[in-house]
mmCIF file of C-alpha atoms in Angstrom:
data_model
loop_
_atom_site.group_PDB
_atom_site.id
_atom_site.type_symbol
_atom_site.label_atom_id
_atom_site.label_comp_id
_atom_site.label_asym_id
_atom_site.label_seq_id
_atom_site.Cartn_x
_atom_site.Cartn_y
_atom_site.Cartn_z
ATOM 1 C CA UNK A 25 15.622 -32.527 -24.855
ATOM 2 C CA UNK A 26 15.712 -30.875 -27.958
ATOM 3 C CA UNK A 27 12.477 -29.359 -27.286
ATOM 4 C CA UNK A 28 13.289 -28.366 -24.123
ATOM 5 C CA UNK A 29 16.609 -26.640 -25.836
ATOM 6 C CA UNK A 30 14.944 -24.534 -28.183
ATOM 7 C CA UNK A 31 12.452 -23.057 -25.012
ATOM 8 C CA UNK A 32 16.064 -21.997 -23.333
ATOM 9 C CA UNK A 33 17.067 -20.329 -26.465
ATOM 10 C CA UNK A 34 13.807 -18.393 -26.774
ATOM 11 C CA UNK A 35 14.137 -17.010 -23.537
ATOM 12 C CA UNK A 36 17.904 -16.074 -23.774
ATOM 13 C CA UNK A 37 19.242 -18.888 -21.927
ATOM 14 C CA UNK A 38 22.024 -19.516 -24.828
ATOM 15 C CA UNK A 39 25.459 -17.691 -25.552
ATOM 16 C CA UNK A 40 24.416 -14.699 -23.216
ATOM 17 C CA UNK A 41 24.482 -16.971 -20.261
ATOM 18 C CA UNK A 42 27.930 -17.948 -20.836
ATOM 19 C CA UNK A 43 29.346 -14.531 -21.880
ATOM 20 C CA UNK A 44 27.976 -13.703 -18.300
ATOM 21 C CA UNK A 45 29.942 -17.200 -16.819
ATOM 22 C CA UNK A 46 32.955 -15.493 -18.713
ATOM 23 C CA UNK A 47 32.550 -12.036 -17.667
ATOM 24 C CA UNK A 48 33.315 -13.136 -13.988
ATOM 25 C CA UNK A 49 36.143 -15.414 -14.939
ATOM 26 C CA UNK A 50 37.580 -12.143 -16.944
ATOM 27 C CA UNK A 51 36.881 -10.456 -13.574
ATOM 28 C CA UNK A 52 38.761 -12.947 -11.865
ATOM 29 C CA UNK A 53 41.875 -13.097 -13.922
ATOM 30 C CA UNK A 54 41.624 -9.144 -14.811
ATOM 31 C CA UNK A 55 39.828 -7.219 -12.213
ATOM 32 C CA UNK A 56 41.998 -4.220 -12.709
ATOM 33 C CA UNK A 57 40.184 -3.521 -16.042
ATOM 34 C CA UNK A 58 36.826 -3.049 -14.211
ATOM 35 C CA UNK A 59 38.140 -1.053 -10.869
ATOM 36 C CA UNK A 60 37.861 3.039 -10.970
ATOM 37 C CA UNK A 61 42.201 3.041 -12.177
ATOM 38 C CA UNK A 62 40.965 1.393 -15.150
ATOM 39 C CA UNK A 63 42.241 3.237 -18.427
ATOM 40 C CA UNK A 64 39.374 2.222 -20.089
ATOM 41 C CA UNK A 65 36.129 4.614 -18.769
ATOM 42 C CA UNK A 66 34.030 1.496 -18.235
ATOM 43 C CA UNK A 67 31.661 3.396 -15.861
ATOM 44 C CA UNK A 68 31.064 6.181 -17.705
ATOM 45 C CA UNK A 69 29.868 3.529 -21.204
ATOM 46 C CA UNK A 70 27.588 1.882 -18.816
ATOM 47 C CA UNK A 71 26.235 4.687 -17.576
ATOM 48 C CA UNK A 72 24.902 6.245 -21.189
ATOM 49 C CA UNK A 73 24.201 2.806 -22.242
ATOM 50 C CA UNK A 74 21.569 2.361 -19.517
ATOM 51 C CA UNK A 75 19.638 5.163 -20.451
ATOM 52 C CA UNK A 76 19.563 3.851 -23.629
ATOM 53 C CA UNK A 77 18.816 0.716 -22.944
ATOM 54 C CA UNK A 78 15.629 1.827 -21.133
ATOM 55 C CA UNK A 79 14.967 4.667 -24.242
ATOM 56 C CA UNK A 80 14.535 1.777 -26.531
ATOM 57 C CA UNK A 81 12.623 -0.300 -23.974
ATOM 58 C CA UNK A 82 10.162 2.975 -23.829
ATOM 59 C CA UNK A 83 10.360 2.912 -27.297
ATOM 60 C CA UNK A 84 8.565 -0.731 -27.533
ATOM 61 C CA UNK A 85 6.259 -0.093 -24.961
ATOM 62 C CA UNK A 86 2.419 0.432 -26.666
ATOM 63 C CA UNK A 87 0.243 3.404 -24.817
ATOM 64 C CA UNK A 88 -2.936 1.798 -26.533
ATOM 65 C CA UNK A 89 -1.967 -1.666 -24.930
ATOM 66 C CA UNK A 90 -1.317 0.116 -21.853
ATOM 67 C CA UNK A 91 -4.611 1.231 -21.388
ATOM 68 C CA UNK A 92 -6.678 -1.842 -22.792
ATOM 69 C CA UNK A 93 -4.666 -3.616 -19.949
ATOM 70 C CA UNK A 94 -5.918 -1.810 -17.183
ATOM 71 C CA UNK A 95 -9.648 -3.824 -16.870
ATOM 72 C CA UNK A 96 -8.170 -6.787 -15.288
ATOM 73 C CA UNK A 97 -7.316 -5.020 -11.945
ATOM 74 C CA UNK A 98 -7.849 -8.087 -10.035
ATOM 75 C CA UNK A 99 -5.227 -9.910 -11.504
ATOM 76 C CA UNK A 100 -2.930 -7.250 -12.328
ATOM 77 C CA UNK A 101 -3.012 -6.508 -8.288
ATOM 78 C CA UNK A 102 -2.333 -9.932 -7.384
ATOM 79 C CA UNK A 103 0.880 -10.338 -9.868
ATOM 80 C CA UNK A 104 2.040 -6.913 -8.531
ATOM 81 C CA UNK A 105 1.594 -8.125 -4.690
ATOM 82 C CA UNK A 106 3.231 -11.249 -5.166
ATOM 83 C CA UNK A 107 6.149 -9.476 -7.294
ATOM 84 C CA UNK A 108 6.749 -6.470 -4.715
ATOM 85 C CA UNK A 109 5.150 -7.670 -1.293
ATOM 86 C CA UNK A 110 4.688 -11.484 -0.858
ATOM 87 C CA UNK A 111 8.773 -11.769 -2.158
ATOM 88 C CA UNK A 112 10.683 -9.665 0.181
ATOM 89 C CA UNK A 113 8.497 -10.539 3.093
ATOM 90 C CA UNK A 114 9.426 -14.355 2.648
ATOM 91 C CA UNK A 115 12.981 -13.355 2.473
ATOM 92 C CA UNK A 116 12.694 -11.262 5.390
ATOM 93 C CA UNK A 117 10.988 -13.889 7.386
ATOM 94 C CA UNK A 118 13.772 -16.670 6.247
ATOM 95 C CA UNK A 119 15.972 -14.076 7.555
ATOM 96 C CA UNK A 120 14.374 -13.852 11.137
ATOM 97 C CA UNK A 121 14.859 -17.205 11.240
ATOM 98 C CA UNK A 122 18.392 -18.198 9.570
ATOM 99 C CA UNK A 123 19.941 -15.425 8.476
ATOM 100 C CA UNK A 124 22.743 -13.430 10.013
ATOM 101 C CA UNK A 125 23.904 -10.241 10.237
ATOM 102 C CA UNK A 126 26.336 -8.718 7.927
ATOM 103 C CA UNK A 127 26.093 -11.077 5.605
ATOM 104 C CA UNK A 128 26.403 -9.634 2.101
ATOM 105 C CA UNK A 129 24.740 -12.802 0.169
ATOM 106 C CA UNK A 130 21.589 -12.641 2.792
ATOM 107 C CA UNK A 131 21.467 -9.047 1.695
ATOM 108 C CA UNK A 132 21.667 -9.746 -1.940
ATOM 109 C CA UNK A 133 18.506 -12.231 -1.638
ATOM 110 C CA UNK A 134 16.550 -9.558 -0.169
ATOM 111 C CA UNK A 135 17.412 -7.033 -2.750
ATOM 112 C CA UNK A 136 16.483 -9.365 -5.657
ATOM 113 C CA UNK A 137 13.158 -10.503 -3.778
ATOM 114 C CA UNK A 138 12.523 -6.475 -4.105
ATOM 115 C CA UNK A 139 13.236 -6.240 -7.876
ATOM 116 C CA UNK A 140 10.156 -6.476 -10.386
ATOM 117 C CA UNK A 141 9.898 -9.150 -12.705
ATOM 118 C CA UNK A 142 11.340 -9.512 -16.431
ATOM 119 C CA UNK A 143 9.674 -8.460 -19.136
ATOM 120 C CA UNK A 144 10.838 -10.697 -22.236
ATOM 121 C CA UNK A 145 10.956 -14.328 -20.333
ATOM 122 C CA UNK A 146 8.146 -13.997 -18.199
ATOM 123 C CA UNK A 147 6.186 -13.090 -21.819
ATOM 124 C CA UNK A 148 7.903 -15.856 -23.263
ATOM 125 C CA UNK A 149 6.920 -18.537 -20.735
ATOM 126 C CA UNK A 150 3.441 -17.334 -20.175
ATOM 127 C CA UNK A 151 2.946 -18.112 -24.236
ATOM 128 C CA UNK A 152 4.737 -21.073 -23.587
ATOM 129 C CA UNK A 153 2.333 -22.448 -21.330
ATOM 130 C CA UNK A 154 -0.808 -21.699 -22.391
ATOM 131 C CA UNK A 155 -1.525 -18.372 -19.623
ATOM 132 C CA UNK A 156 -3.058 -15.200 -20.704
ATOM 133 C CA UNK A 157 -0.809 -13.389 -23.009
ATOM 134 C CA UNK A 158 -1.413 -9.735 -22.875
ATOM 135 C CA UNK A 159 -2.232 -9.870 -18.979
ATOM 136 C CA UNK A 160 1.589 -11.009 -19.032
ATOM 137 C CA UNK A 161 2.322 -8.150 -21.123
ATOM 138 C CA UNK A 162 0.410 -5.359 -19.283
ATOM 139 C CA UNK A 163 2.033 -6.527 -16.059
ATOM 140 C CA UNK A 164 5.707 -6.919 -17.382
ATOM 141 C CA UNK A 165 5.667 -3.829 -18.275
ATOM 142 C CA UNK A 166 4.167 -2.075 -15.429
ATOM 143 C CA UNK A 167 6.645 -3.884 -13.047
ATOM 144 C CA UNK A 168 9.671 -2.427 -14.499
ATOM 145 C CA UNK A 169 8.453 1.150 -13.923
ATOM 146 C CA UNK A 170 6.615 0.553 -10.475
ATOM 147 C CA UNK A 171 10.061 -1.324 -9.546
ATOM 148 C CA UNK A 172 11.759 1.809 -9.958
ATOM 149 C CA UNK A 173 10.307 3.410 -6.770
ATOM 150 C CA UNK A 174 9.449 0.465 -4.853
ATOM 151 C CA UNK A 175 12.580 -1.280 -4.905
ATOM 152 C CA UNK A 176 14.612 1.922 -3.087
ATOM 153 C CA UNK A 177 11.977 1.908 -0.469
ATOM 154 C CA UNK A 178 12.155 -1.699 0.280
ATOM 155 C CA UNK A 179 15.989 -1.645 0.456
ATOM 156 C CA UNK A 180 15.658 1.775 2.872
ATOM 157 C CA UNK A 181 13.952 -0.384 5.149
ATOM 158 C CA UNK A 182 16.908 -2.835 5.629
ATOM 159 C CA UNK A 183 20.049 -1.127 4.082
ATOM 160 C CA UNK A 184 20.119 1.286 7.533
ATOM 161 C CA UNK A 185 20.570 -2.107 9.447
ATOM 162 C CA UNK A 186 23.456 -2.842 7.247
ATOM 163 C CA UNK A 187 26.731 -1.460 6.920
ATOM 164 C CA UNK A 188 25.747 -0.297 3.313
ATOM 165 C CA UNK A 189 24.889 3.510 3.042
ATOM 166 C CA UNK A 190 21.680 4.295 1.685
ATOM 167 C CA UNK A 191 20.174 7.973 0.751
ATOM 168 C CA UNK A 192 16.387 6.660 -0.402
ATOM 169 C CA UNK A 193 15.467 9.927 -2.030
ATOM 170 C CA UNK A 194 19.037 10.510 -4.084
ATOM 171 C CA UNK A 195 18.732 6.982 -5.402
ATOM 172 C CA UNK A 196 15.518 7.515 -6.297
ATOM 173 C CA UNK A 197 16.035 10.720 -8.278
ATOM 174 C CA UNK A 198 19.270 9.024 -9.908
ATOM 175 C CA UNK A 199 16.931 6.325 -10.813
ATOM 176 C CA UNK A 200 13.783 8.604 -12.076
ATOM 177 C CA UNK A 201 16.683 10.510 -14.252
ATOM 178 C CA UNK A 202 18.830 7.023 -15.743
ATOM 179 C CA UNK A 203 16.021 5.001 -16.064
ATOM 180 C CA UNK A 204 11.814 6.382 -15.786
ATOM 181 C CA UNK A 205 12.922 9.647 -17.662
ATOM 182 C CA UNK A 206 14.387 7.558 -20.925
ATOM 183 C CA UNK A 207 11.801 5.043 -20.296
ATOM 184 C CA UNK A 208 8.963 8.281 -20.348
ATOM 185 C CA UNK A 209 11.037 9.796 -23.477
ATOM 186 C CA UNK A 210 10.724 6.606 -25.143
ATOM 187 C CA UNK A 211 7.112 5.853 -24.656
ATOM 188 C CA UNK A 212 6.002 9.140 -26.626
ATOM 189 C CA UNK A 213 8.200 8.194 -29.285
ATOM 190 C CA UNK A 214 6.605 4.717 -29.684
ATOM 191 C CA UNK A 215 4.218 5.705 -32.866
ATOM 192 C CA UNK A 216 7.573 7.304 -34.651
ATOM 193 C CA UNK A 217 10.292 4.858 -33.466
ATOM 194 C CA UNK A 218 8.360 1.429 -33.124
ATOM 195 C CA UNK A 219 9.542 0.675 -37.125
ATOM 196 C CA UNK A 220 13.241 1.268 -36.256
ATOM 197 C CA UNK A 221 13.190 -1.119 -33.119
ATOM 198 C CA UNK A 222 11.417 -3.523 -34.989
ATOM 199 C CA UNK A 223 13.790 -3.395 -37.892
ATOM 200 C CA UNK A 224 17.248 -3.370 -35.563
ATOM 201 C CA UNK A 225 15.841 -5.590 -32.862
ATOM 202 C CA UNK A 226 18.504 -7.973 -32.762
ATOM 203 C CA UNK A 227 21.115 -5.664 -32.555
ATOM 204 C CA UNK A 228 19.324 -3.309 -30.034
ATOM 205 C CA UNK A 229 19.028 -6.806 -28.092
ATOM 206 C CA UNK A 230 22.908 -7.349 -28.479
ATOM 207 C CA UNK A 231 24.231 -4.212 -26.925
ATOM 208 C CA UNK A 232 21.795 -4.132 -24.188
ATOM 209 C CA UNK A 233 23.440 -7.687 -23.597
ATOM 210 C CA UNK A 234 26.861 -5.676 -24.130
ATOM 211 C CA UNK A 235 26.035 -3.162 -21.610
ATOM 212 C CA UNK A 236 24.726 -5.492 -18.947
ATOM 213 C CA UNK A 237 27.891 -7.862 -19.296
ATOM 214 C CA UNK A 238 30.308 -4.821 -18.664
ATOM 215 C CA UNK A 239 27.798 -4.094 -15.585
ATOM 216 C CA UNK A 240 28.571 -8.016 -13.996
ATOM 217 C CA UNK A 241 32.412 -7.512 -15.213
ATOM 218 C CA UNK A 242 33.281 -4.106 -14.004
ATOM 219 C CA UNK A 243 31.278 -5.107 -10.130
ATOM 220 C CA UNK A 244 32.895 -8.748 -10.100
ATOM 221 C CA UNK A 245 36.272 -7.052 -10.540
ATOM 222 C CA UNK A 246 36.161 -4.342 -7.966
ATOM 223 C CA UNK A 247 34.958 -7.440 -5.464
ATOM 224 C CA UNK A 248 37.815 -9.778 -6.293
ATOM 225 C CA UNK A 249 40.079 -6.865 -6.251
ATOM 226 C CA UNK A 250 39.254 -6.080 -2.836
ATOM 227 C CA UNK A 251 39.429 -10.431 -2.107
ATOM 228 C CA UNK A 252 35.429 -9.612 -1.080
ATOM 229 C CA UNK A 253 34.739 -13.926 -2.424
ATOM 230 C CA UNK A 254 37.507 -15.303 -0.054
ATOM 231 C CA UNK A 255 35.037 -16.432 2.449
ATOM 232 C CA UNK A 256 32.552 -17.891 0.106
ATOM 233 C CA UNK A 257 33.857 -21.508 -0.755
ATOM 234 C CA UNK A 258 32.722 -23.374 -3.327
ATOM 235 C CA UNK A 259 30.537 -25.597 -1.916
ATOM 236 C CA UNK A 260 28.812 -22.800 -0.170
ATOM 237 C CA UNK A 261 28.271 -21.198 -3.680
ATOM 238 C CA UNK A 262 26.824 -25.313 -4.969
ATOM 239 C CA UNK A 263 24.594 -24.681 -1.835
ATOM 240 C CA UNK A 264 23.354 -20.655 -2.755
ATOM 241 C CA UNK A 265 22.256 -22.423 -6.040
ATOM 242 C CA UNK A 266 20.249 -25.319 -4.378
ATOM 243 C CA UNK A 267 18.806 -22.700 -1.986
ATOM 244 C CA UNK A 268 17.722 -20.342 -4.907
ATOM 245 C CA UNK A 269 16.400 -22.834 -6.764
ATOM 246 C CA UNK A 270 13.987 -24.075 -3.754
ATOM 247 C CA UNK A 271 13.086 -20.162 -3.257
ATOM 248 C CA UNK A 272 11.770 -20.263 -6.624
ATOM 249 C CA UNK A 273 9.755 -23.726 -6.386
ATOM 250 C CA UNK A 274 8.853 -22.158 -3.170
ATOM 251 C CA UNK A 275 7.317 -19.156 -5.103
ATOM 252 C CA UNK A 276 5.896 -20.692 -7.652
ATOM 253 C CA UNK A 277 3.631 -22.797 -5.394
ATOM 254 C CA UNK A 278 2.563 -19.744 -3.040
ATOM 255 C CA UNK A 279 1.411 -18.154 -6.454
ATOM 256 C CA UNK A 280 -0.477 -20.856 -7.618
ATOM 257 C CA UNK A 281 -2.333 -21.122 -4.012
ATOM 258 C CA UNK A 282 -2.883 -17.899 -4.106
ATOM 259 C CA UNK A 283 -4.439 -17.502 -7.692
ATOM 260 C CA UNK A 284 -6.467 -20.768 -6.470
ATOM 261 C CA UNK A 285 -7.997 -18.418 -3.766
ATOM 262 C CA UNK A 286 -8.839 -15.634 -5.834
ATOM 263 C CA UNK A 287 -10.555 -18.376 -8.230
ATOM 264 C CA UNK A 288 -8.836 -17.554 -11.212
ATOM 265 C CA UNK A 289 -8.691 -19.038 -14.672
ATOM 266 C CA UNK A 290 -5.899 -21.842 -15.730
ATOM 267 C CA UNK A 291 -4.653 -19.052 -17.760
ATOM 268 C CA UNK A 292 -4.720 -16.082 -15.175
ATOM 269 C CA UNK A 293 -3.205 -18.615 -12.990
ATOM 270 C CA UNK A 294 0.018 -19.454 -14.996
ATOM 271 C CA UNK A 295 0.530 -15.185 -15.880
ATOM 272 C CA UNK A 296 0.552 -15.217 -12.079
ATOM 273 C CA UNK A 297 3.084 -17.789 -11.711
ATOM 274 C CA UNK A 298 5.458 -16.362 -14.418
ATOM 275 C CA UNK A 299 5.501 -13.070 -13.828
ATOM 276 C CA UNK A 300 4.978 -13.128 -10.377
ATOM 277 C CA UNK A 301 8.300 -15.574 -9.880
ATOM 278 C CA UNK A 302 11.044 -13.602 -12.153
ATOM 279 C CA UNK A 303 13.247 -11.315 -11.125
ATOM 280 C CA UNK A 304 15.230 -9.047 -13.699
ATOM 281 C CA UNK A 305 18.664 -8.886 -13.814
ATOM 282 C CA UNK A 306 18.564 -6.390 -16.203
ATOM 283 C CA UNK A 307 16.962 -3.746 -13.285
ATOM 284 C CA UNK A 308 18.622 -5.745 -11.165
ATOM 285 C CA UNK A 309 22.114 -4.668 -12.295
ATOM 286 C CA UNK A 310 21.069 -1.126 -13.500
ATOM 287 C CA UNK A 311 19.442 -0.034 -9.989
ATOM 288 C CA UNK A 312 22.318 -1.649 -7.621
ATOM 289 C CA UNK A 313 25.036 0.212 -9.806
ATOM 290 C CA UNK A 314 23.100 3.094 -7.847
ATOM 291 C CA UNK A 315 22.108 1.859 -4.995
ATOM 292 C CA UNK A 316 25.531 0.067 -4.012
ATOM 293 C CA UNK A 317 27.607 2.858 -5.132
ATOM 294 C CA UNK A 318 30.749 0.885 -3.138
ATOM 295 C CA UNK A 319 31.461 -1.538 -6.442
ATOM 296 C CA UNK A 320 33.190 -3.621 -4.034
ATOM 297 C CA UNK A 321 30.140 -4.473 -1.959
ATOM 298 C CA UNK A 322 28.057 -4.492 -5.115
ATOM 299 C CA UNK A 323 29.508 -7.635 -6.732
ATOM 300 C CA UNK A 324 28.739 -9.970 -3.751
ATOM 301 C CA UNK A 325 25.299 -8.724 -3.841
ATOM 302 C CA UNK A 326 24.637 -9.243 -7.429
ATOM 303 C CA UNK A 327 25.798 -12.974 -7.023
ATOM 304 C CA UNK A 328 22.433 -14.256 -5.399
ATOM 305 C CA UNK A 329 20.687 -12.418 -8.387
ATOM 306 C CA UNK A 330 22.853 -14.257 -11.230
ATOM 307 C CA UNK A 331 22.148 -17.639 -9.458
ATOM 308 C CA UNK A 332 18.786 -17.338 -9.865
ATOM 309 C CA UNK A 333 18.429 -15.622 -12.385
ATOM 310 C CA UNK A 334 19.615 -18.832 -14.039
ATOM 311 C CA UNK A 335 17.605 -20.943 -12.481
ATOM 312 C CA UNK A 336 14.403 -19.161 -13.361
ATOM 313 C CA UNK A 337 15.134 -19.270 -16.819
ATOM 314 C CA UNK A 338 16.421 -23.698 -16.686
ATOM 315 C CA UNK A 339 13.165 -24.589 -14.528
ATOM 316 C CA UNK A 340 10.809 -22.034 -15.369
ATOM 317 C CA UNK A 341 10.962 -22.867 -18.962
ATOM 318 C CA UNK A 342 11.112 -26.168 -18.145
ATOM 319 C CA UNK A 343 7.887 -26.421 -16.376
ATOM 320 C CA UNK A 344 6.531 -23.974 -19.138
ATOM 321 C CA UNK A 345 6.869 -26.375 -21.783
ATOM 322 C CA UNK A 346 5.218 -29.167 -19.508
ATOM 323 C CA UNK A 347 2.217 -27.252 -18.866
ATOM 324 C CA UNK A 348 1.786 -26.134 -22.579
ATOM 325 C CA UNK A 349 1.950 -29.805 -23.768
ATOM 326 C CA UNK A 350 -0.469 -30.921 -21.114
ATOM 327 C CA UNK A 351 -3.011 -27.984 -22.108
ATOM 328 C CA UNK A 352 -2.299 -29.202 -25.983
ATOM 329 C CA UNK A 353 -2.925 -32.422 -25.225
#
């Protein structure tokens, strides 16, 4: 157990996950503090402290790594597919099958089967277990930037079915200007900024926690202000958990088949795995705070996202550690 603790702390599952338990309790109690008639600007703060979350995340980013990445195409390709194509076609055909109209958590499941994968757990657990390190970096990387125009697209395809308004081309300019610009900015300021980030890390890691937990608090609030959770009981919320959590066992398997067809390495294998099965509630709640622009709406969605975002981080470092003492041993 204690083992097992100390994997959850590496990859963030400690105090952060229970600031975000509190920031929708806060919501709960408070939601007038995170609606528009709030006297506190809490849009406008998250709003600058996106772009410089993603500055700094520019900022870390290593062109030289970049480009030594690119010789593994095969793999990179399959992590990519599995992240932005094999996802969101599983949801959608779960959806054919069960799903039903109108429902707002259905359409939150979709939307985080569209988002790329993490960048710091995914790492974290690939090391963990043994997989091929700077594969997992080279593609963690790459998803957050690809995710940035193929996300929109993917929603496009489904939000017109919806009763959620969609303009594909304005969200992906807002996007391009909040998040690829600073990310862009960032990256040519890697050689003259990399000492600073190294140096303040921690508390560059704290307010981009800060800025993410005013992102859950401010869309909780506008959907309990509106009474948008009133039909979601709390066994059906038990059940969204087991659901997400088979979704991800679910994944992981279909990437391991699927890196057994392609013949690949133990270690190519597990980077698929990992960073092919996250999903990054970071872009997650930067990108729907433009692509929901009704903050009512935008709370219900981000549920399904939180859930498993969770759960990646209790079983996927779980099964992490398990494979790294079997390859040790």
């Amino acid at each position: 157990m204690a083992k097992i603790r100390a994997t959850l702390k590496r990859v963030g599952l400690n105090n952060f996950f229970f600031l975000l338990i509190g920031m929708i309790f806060l919501a709960k109690f408070f939601p007038h503090w995170g609606t528009a008639d709030s006297p506190v600007p809490l849009k406008m703060i998250t709003g600058a402290g996106i772009s410089v979350i993603f500055f700094f995340y520019g900022v870390k980013l290593s062109p030289q790594k970049l480009m030594e990445g690119l010789s593994n195409w095969k793999l990179h390709l399959v992590v990519q597919s599995t992240t932005f194509l094999v996802f969101p076609l599983v949801i959608l055909i779960l959806f054919w099958f069960f799903g039903t109209e109108g429902n707002y958590l259905w359409l939150g499941t979709f939307y985080l089967a569209a988002l790329p994968s993490t960048v710091s757990s995914s790492v974290v657990m690939v090391s963990i277990a043994g997989g091929n390190l700077p594969a997992a970096i080279f593609n963690a990387s790459i998803s957050s930037m690809v995710g940035i125009f193929i996300t929109p697209v993917w929603m496009d395809l489904l939000l017109p079915e919806t009763a959620v308004s969609f303009d594909l081309t304005d969200t992906i300019i807002k996007l391009s200007l909040q998040v690829l610009f600073p990310v862009l900015v960032g990256l040519m300021l890697h050689h003259r900024l990399i000492s600073f980030v190294n140096k303040y890390q921690n508390a560059l890691k704290n307010f981009d926690q800060g800025i993410i937990l005013l992102i859950v608090f401010t869309a909780f609030a506008e959907s309990f202000s509106e009474n948008m959770f009133e039909s979601h009981s709390a066994g059906g919320l038990i059940g969204l958990g087991a659901l997400m959590l088979l979704f991800f066992g679910l994944m992981l398997a279909l990437m391991y088949f699927i890196s057994k067809g392609f013949r690949f390495s133990r270690e190519d294998t597990i980077t698929v795995m990992f960073c092919g099965s996250k999903k990054s509630l970071v872009q997650g709640a930067v990108m729907g705070r433009v692509m929901f622009p009704d903050p009512v709406v935008f709370g219900v969605i981000l549920l399904p996202l939180m859930v498993y975002h969770t759960l990646q981080l209790v079983a996927g470092s779980a099964l992490a550690q398990k494979m790294g003492e079997k390859q040790a041993g």
